[in-house]
mmCIF file of C-alpha atoms in Angstrom:
data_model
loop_
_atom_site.group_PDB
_atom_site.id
_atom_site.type_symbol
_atom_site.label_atom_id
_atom_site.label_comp_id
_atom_site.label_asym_id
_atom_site.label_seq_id
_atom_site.Cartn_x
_atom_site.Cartn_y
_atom_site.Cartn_z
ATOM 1 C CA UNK A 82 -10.257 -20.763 24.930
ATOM 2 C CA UNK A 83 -12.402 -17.575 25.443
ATOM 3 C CA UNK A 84 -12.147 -15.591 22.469
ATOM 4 C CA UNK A 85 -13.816 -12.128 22.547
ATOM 5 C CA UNK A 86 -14.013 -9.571 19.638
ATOM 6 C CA UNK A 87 -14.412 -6.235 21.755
ATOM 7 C CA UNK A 88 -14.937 -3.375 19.546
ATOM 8 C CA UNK A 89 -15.661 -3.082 15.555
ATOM 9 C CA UNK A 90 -13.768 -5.350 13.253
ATOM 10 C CA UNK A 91 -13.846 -4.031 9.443
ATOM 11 C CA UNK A 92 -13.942 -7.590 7.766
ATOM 12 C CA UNK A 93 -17.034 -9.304 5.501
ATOM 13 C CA UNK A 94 -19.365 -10.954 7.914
ATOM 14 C CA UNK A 95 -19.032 -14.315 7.255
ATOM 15 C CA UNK A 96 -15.668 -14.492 9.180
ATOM 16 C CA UNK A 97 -17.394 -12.959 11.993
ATOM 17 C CA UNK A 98 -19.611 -15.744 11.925
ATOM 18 C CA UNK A 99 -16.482 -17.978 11.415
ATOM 19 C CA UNK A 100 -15.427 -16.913 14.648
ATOM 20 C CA UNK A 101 -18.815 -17.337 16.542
ATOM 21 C CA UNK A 102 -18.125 -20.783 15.256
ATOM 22 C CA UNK A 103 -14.842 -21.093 17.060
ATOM 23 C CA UNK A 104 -16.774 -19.935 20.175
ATOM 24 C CA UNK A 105 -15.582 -16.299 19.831
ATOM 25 C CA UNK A 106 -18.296 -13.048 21.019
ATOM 26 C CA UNK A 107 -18.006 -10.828 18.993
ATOM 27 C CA UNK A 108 -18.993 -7.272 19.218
ATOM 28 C CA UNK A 109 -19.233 -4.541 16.485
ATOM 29 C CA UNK A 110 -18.901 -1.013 18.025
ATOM 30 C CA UNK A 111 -16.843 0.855 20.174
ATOM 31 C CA UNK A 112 -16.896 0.690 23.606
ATOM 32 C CA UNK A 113 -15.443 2.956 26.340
ATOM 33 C CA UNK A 114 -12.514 1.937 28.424
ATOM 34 C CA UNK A 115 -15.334 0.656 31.871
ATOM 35 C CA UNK A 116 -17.349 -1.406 28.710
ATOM 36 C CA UNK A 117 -14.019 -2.366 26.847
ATOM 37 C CA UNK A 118 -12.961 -3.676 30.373
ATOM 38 C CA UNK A 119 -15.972 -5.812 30.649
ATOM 39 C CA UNK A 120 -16.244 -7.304 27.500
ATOM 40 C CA UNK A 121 -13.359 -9.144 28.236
ATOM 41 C CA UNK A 122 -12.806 -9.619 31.535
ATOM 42 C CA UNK A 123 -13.115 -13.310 31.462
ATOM 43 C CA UNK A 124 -11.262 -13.548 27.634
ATOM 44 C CA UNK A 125 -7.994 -15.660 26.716
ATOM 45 C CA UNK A 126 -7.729 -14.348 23.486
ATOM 46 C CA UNK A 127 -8.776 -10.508 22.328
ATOM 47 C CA UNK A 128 -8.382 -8.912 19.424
ATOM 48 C CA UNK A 129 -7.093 -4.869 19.343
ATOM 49 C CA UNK A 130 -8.849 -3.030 16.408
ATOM 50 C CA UNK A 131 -9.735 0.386 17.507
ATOM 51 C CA UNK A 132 -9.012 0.320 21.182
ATOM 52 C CA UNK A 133 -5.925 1.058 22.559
ATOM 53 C CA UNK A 134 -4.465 -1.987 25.189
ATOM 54 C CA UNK A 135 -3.017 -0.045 27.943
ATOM 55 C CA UNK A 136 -1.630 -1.452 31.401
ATOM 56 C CA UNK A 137 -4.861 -0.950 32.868
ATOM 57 C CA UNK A 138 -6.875 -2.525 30.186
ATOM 58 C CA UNK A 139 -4.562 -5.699 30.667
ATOM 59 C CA UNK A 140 -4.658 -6.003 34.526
ATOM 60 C CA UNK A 141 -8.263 -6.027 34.289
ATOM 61 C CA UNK A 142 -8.234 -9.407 32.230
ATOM 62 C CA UNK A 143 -5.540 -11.845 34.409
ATOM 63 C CA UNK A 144 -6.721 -14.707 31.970
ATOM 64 C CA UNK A 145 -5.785 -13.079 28.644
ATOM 65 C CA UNK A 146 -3.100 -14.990 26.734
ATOM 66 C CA UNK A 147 -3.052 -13.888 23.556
ATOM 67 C CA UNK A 148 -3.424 -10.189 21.775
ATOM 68 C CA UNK A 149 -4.099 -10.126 18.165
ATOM 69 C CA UNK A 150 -3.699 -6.780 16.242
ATOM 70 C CA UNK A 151 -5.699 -7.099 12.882
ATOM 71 C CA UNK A 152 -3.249 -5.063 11.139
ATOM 72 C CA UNK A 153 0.778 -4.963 10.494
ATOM 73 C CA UNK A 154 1.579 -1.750 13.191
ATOM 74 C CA UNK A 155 0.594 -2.436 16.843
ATOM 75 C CA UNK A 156 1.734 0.950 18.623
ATOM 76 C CA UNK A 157 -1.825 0.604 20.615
ATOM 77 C CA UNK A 158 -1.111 -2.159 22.858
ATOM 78 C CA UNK A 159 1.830 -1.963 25.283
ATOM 79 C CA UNK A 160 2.887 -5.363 24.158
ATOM 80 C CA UNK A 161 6.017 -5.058 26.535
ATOM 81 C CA UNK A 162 4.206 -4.669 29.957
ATOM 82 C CA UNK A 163 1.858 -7.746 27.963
ATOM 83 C CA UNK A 164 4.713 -9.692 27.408
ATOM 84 C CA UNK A 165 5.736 -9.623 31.572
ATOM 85 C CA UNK A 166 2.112 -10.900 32.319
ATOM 86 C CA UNK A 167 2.707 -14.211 30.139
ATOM 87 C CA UNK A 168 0.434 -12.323 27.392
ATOM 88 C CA UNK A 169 1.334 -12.590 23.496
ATOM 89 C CA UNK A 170 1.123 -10.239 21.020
ATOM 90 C CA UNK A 171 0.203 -11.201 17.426
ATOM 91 C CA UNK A 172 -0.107 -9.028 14.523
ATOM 92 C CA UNK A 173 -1.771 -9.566 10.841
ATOM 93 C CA UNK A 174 0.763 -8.641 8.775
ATOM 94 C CA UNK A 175 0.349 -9.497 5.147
ATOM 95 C CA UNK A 176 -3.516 -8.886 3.916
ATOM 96 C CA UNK A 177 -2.677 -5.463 3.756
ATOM 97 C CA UNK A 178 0.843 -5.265 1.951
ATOM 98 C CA UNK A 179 -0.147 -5.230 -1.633
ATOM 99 C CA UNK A 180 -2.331 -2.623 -1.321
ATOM 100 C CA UNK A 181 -0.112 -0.427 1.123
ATOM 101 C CA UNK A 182 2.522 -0.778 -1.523
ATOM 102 C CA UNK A 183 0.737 -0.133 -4.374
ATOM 103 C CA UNK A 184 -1.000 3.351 -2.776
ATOM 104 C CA UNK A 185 2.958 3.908 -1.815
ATOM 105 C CA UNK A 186 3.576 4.068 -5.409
ATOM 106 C CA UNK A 187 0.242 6.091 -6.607
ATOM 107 C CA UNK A 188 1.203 8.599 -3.851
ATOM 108 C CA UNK A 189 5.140 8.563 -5.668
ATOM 109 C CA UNK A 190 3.474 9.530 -8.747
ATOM 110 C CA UNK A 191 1.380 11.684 -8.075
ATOM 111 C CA UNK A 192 4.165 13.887 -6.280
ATOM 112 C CA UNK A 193 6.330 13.026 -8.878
ATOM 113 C CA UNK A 194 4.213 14.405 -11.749
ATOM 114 C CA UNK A 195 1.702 17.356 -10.542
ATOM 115 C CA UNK A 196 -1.169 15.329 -10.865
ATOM 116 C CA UNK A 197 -3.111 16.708 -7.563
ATOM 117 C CA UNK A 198 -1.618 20.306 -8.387
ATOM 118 C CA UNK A 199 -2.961 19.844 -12.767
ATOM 119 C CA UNK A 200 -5.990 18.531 -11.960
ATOM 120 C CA UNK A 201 -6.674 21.319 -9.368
ATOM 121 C CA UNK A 202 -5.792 23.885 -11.439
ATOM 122 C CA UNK A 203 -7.909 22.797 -14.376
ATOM 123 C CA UNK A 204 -10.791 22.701 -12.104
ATOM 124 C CA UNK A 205 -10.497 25.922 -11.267
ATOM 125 C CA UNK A 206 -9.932 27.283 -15.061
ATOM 126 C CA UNK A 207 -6.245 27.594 -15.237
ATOM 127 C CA UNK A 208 -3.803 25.977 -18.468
ATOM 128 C CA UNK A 209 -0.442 26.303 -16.856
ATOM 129 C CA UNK A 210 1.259 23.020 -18.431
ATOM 130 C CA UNK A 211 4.474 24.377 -18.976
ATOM 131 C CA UNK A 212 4.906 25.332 -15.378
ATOM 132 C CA UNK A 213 3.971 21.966 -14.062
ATOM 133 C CA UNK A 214 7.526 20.270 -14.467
ATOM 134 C CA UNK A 215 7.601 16.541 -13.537
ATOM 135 C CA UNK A 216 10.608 14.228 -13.606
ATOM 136 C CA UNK A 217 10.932 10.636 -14.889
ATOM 137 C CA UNK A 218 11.498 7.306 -12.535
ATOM 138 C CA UNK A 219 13.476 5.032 -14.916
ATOM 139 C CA UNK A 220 17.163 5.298 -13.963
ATOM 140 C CA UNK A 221 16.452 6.964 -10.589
ATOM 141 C CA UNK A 222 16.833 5.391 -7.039
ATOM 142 C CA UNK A 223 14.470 4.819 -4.246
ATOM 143 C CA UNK A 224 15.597 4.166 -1.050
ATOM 144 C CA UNK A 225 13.101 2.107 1.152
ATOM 145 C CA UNK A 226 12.815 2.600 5.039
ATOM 146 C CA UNK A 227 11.522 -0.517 5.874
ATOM 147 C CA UNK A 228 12.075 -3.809 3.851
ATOM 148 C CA UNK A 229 9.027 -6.488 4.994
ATOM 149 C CA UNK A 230 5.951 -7.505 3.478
ATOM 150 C CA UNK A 231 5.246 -3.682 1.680
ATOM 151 C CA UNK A 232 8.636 -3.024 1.156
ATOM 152 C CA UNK A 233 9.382 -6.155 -0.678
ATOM 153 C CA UNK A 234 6.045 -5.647 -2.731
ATOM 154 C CA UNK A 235 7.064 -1.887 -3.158
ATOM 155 C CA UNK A 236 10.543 -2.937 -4.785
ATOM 156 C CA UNK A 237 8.668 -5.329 -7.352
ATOM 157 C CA UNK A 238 6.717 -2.186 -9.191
ATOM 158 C CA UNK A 239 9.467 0.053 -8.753
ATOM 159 C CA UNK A 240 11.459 -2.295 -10.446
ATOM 160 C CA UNK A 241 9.312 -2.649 -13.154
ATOM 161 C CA UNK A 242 9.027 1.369 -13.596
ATOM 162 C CA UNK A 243 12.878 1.401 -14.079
ATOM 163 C CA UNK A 244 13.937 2.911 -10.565
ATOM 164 C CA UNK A 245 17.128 1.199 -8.744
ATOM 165 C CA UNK A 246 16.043 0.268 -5.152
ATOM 166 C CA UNK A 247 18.064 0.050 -2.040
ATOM 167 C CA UNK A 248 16.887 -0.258 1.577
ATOM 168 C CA UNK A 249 17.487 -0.266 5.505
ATOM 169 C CA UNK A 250 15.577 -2.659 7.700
ATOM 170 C CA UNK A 251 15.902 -2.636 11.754
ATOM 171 C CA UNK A 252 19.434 -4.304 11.249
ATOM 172 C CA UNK A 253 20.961 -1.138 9.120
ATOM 173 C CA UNK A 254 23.029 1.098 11.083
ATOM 174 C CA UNK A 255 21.921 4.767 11.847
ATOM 175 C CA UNK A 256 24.807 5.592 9.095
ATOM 176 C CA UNK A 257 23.223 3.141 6.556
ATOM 177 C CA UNK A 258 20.080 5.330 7.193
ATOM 178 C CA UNK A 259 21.567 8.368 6.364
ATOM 179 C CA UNK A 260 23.713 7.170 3.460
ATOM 180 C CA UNK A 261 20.051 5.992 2.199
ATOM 181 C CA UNK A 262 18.434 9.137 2.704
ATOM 182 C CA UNK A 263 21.229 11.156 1.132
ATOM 183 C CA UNK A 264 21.893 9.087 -1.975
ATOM 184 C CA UNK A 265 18.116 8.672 -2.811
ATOM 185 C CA UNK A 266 15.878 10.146 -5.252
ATOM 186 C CA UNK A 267 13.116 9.261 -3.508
ATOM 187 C CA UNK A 268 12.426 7.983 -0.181
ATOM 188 C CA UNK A 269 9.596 6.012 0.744
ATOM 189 C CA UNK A 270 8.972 4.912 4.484
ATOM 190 C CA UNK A 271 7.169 1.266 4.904
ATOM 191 C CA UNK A 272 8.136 0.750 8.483
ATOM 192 C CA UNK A 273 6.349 -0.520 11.858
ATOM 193 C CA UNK A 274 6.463 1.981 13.951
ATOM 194 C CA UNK A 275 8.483 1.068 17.778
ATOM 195 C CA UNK A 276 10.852 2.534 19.677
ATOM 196 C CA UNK A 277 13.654 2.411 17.406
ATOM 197 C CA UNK A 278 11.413 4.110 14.210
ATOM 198 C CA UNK A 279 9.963 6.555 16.545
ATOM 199 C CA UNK A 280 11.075 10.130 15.316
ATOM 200 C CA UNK A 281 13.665 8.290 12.631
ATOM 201 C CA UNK A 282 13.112 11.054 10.543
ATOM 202 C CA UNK A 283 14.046 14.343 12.281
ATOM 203 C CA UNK A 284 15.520 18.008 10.751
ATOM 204 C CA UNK A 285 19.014 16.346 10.614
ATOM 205 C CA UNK A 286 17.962 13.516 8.309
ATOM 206 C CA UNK A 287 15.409 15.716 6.519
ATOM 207 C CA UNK A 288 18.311 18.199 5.555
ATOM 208 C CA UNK A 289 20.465 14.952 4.306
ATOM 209 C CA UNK A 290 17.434 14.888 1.394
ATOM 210 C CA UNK A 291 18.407 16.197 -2.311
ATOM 211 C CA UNK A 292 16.229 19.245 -3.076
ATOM 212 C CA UNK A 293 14.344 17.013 -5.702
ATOM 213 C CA UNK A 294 13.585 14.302 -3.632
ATOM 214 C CA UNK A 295 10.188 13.531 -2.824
ATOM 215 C CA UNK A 296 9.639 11.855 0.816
ATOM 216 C CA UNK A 297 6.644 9.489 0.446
ATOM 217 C CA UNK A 298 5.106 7.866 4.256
ATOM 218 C CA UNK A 299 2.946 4.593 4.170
ATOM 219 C CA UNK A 300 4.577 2.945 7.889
ATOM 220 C CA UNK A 301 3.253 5.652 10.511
ATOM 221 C CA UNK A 302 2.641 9.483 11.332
ATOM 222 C CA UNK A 303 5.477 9.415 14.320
ATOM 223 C CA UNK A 304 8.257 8.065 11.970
ATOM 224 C CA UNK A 305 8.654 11.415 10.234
ATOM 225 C CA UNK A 306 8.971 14.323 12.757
ATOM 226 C CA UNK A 307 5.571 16.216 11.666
ATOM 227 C CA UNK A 308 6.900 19.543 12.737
ATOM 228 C CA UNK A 309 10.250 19.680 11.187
ATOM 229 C CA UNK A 310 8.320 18.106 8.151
ATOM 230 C CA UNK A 311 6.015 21.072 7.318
ATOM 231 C CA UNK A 312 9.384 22.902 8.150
ATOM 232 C CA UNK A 313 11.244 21.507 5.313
ATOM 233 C CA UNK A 314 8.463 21.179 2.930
ATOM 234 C CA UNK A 315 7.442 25.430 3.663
ATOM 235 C CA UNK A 316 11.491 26.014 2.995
ATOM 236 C CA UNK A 317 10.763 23.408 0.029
ATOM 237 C CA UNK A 318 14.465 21.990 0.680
ATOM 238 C CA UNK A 319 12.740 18.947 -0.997
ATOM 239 C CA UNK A 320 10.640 19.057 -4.129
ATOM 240 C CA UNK A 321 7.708 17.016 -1.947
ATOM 241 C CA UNK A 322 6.319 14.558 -0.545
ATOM 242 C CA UNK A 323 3.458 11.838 -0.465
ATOM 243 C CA UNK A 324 1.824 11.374 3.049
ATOM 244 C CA UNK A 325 -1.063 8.481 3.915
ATOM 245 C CA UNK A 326 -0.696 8.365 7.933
ATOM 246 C CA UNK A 327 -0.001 11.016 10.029
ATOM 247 C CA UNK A 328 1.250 11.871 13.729
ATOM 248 C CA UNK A 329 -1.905 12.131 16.395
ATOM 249 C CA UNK A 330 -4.143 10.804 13.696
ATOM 250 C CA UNK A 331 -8.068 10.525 15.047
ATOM 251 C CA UNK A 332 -10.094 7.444 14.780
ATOM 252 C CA UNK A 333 -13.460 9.142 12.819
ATOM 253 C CA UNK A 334 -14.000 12.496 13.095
ATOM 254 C CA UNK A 335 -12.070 16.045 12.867
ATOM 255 C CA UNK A 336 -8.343 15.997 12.405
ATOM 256 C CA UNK A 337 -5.537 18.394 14.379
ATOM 257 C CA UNK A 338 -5.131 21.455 12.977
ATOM 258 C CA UNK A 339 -1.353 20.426 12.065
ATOM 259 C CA UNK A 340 -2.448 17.372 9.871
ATOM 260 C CA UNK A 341 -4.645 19.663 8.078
ATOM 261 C CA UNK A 342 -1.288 22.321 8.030
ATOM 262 C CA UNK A 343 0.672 19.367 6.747
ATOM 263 C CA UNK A 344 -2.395 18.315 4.192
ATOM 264 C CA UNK A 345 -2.725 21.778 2.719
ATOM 265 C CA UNK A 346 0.926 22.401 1.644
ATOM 266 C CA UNK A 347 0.916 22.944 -2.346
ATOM 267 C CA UNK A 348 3.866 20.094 -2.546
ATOM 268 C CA UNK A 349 1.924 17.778 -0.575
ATOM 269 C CA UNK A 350 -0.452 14.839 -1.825
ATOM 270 C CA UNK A 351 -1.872 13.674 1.130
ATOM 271 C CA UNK A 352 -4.978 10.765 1.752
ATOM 272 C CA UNK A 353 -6.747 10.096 5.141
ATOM 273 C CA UNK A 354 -4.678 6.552 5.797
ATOM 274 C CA UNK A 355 -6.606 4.795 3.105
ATOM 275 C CA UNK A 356 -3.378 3.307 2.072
ATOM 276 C CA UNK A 357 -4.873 -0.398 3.067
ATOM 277 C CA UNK A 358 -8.583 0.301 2.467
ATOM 278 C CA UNK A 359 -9.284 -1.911 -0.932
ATOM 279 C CA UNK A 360 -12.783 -3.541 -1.601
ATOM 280 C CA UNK A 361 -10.334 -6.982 -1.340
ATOM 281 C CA UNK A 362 -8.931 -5.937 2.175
ATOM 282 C CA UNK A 363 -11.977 -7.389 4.179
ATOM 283 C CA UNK A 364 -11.889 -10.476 2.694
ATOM 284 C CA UNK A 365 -7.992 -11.352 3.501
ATOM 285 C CA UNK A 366 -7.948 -9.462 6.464
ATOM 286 C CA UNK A 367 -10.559 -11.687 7.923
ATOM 287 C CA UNK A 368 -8.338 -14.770 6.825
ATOM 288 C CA UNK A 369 -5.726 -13.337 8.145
ATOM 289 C CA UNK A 370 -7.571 -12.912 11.660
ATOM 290 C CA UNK A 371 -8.908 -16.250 11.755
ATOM 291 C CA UNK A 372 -5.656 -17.616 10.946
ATOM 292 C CA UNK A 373 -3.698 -16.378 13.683
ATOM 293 C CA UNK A 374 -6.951 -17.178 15.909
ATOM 294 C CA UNK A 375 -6.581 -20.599 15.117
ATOM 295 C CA UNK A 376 -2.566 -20.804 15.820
ATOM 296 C CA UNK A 377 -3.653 -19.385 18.951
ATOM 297 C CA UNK A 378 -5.856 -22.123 19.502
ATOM 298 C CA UNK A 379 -3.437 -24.603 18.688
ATOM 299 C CA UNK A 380 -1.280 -23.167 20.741
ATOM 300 C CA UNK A 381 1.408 -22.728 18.666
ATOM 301 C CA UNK A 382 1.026 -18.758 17.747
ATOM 302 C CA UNK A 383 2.317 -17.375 14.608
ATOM 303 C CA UNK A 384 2.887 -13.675 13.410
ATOM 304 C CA UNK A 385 4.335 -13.065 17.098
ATOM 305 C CA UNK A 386 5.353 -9.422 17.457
ATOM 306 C CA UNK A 387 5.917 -10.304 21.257
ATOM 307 C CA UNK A 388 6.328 -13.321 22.983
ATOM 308 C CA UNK A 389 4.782 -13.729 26.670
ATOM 309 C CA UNK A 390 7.392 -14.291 29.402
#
């Protein structure tokens, strides 16, 4: 099978050669859609790092079989109109989770406690201890949105800190979410993001949030409604939250003016999606990649997110 690598793939360069072994091109930029198109033209098996997989990108390779995403969400490919050309769609979905879930829980804490807010203010001269109130985990609950590979890693540590954990998953019922949401101390959202997660969190569910609770987002941007976020967090109808992805998110470059709006808020600890970015991660995500590259091969795929028709 062709295999073609067709824009920049973040992992140590061995497996890169690994995959030149298997017969693979691979490539290690990123192209525009007319160069993305003729990379792989001729490819049965692509992967999807940076470039989004549209209709059009799809038609223009009729001997594609098999999509793989290098990471756990897949929102860039239209795996459904893939899926009615025969085409597969694979994701990667574990090399990430430990560090997803761990970040999940530094952002938690950091919210929780005033750390970004102390250490600013000592920077810039101030001693205002007494002012910086934090509250303690043990005893407290934590409701997950999302219960696979982070989620289940998330409930390990917060078990260990003392916090009670419940969750929904794509089974729960859109009361189930709510009772969640409304019960929780804190929330923390570890979901893919499809059609069904897709503005989950809106003002209604944001106003079912105790006025302590801290909202902390690992899954993706469009989960969370971004505007009726900054809404609530302005009113501060909840004590804060912890953000790490973001709705309209660039690739490289400058951010929207409402992620920086979002970013700024003084009960807001917000990173650049770094959530996954560990000096381990391109090491197993490369395994990871080769992995479902070989399934592929074997043609019995694993890690299917969407099975050709």
């Amino acid at each position: 099978m062709k295999i073609i690598i067709p824009d920049k793939l973040d992992v140590a360069d061995h497996y890169k050669n690994e995959i030149r072994n298997l017969g693979g091109e691979v490539f290690d930029d990123l192209p525009d859609v007319a160069e993305l198109k003729n990379r792989f033209k001729d490819a049965e098996i692509i992967t999807a790092n940076y470039v989004d997989i549209t209709p059009d990108i799809i038609d223009a390779a009729p001997n594609l079989k098999y999509i793989i995403v290098p990471a756990n969400g897949w929102e860039w490919v239209d795996a459904d109109y893939a899926a009615t050309k025969g085409i597969t769609t694979l994701n990667a979905p574990t090399h990430s989770s430990q560090a997803v879930a761990e970040h999940a829980i530094s952002l938690l804490l950091a919210a929780n406690r005033n750390i970004v807010a102390g250490s600013t203010e000592l920077r810039s001269g101030k001693w205002n201890p007494q002012e910086l109130v934090g509250y303690e985990l043990a005893g407290k609950k934590l409701g997950l949105i999302g219960y696979g590979n982070v989620g289940t890693r998330i409930e390990k540590i917060a078990a260990a800190l003392g916090l009670e954990v419940a969750y929904t998953n794509s089974k729960s019922t859109s009361e189930g979410i709510d009772n969640l949401l409304s019960s929780s101390d804190y929330i923390i959202i570890c979901a893919p993001l499809t059609d069904s997660t897709r503005n989950l969190i809106d003002e209604r569910r944001l106003n079912l949030l105790k006025s302590t609770a801290i909202l902390v987002n690992v899954g993706r941007g469009a989960i969370i409604n971004q505007k009726d976020l900054i809404q609530t967090l302005k009113a501060k109808k909840i004590r804060g939250a912890g953000i790490d992805v973001f709705d309209g998110e660039p690739l490289t470059g400058t951010p929207s003016a409402e992620i920086v709006e979002l970013a700024s808020l003084p009960n807001v600890v917000a990173t650049p999606h770094i959530a996954y970015n560990t000096a381990e991660i391109h090491d197993k995500q490369g395994a990871e990649i080769l992995v479902d590259i070989q399934s592929c091969l074997d043609g019995r795929p694993i890690n299917v997110v969407k099975q050709g028709v």
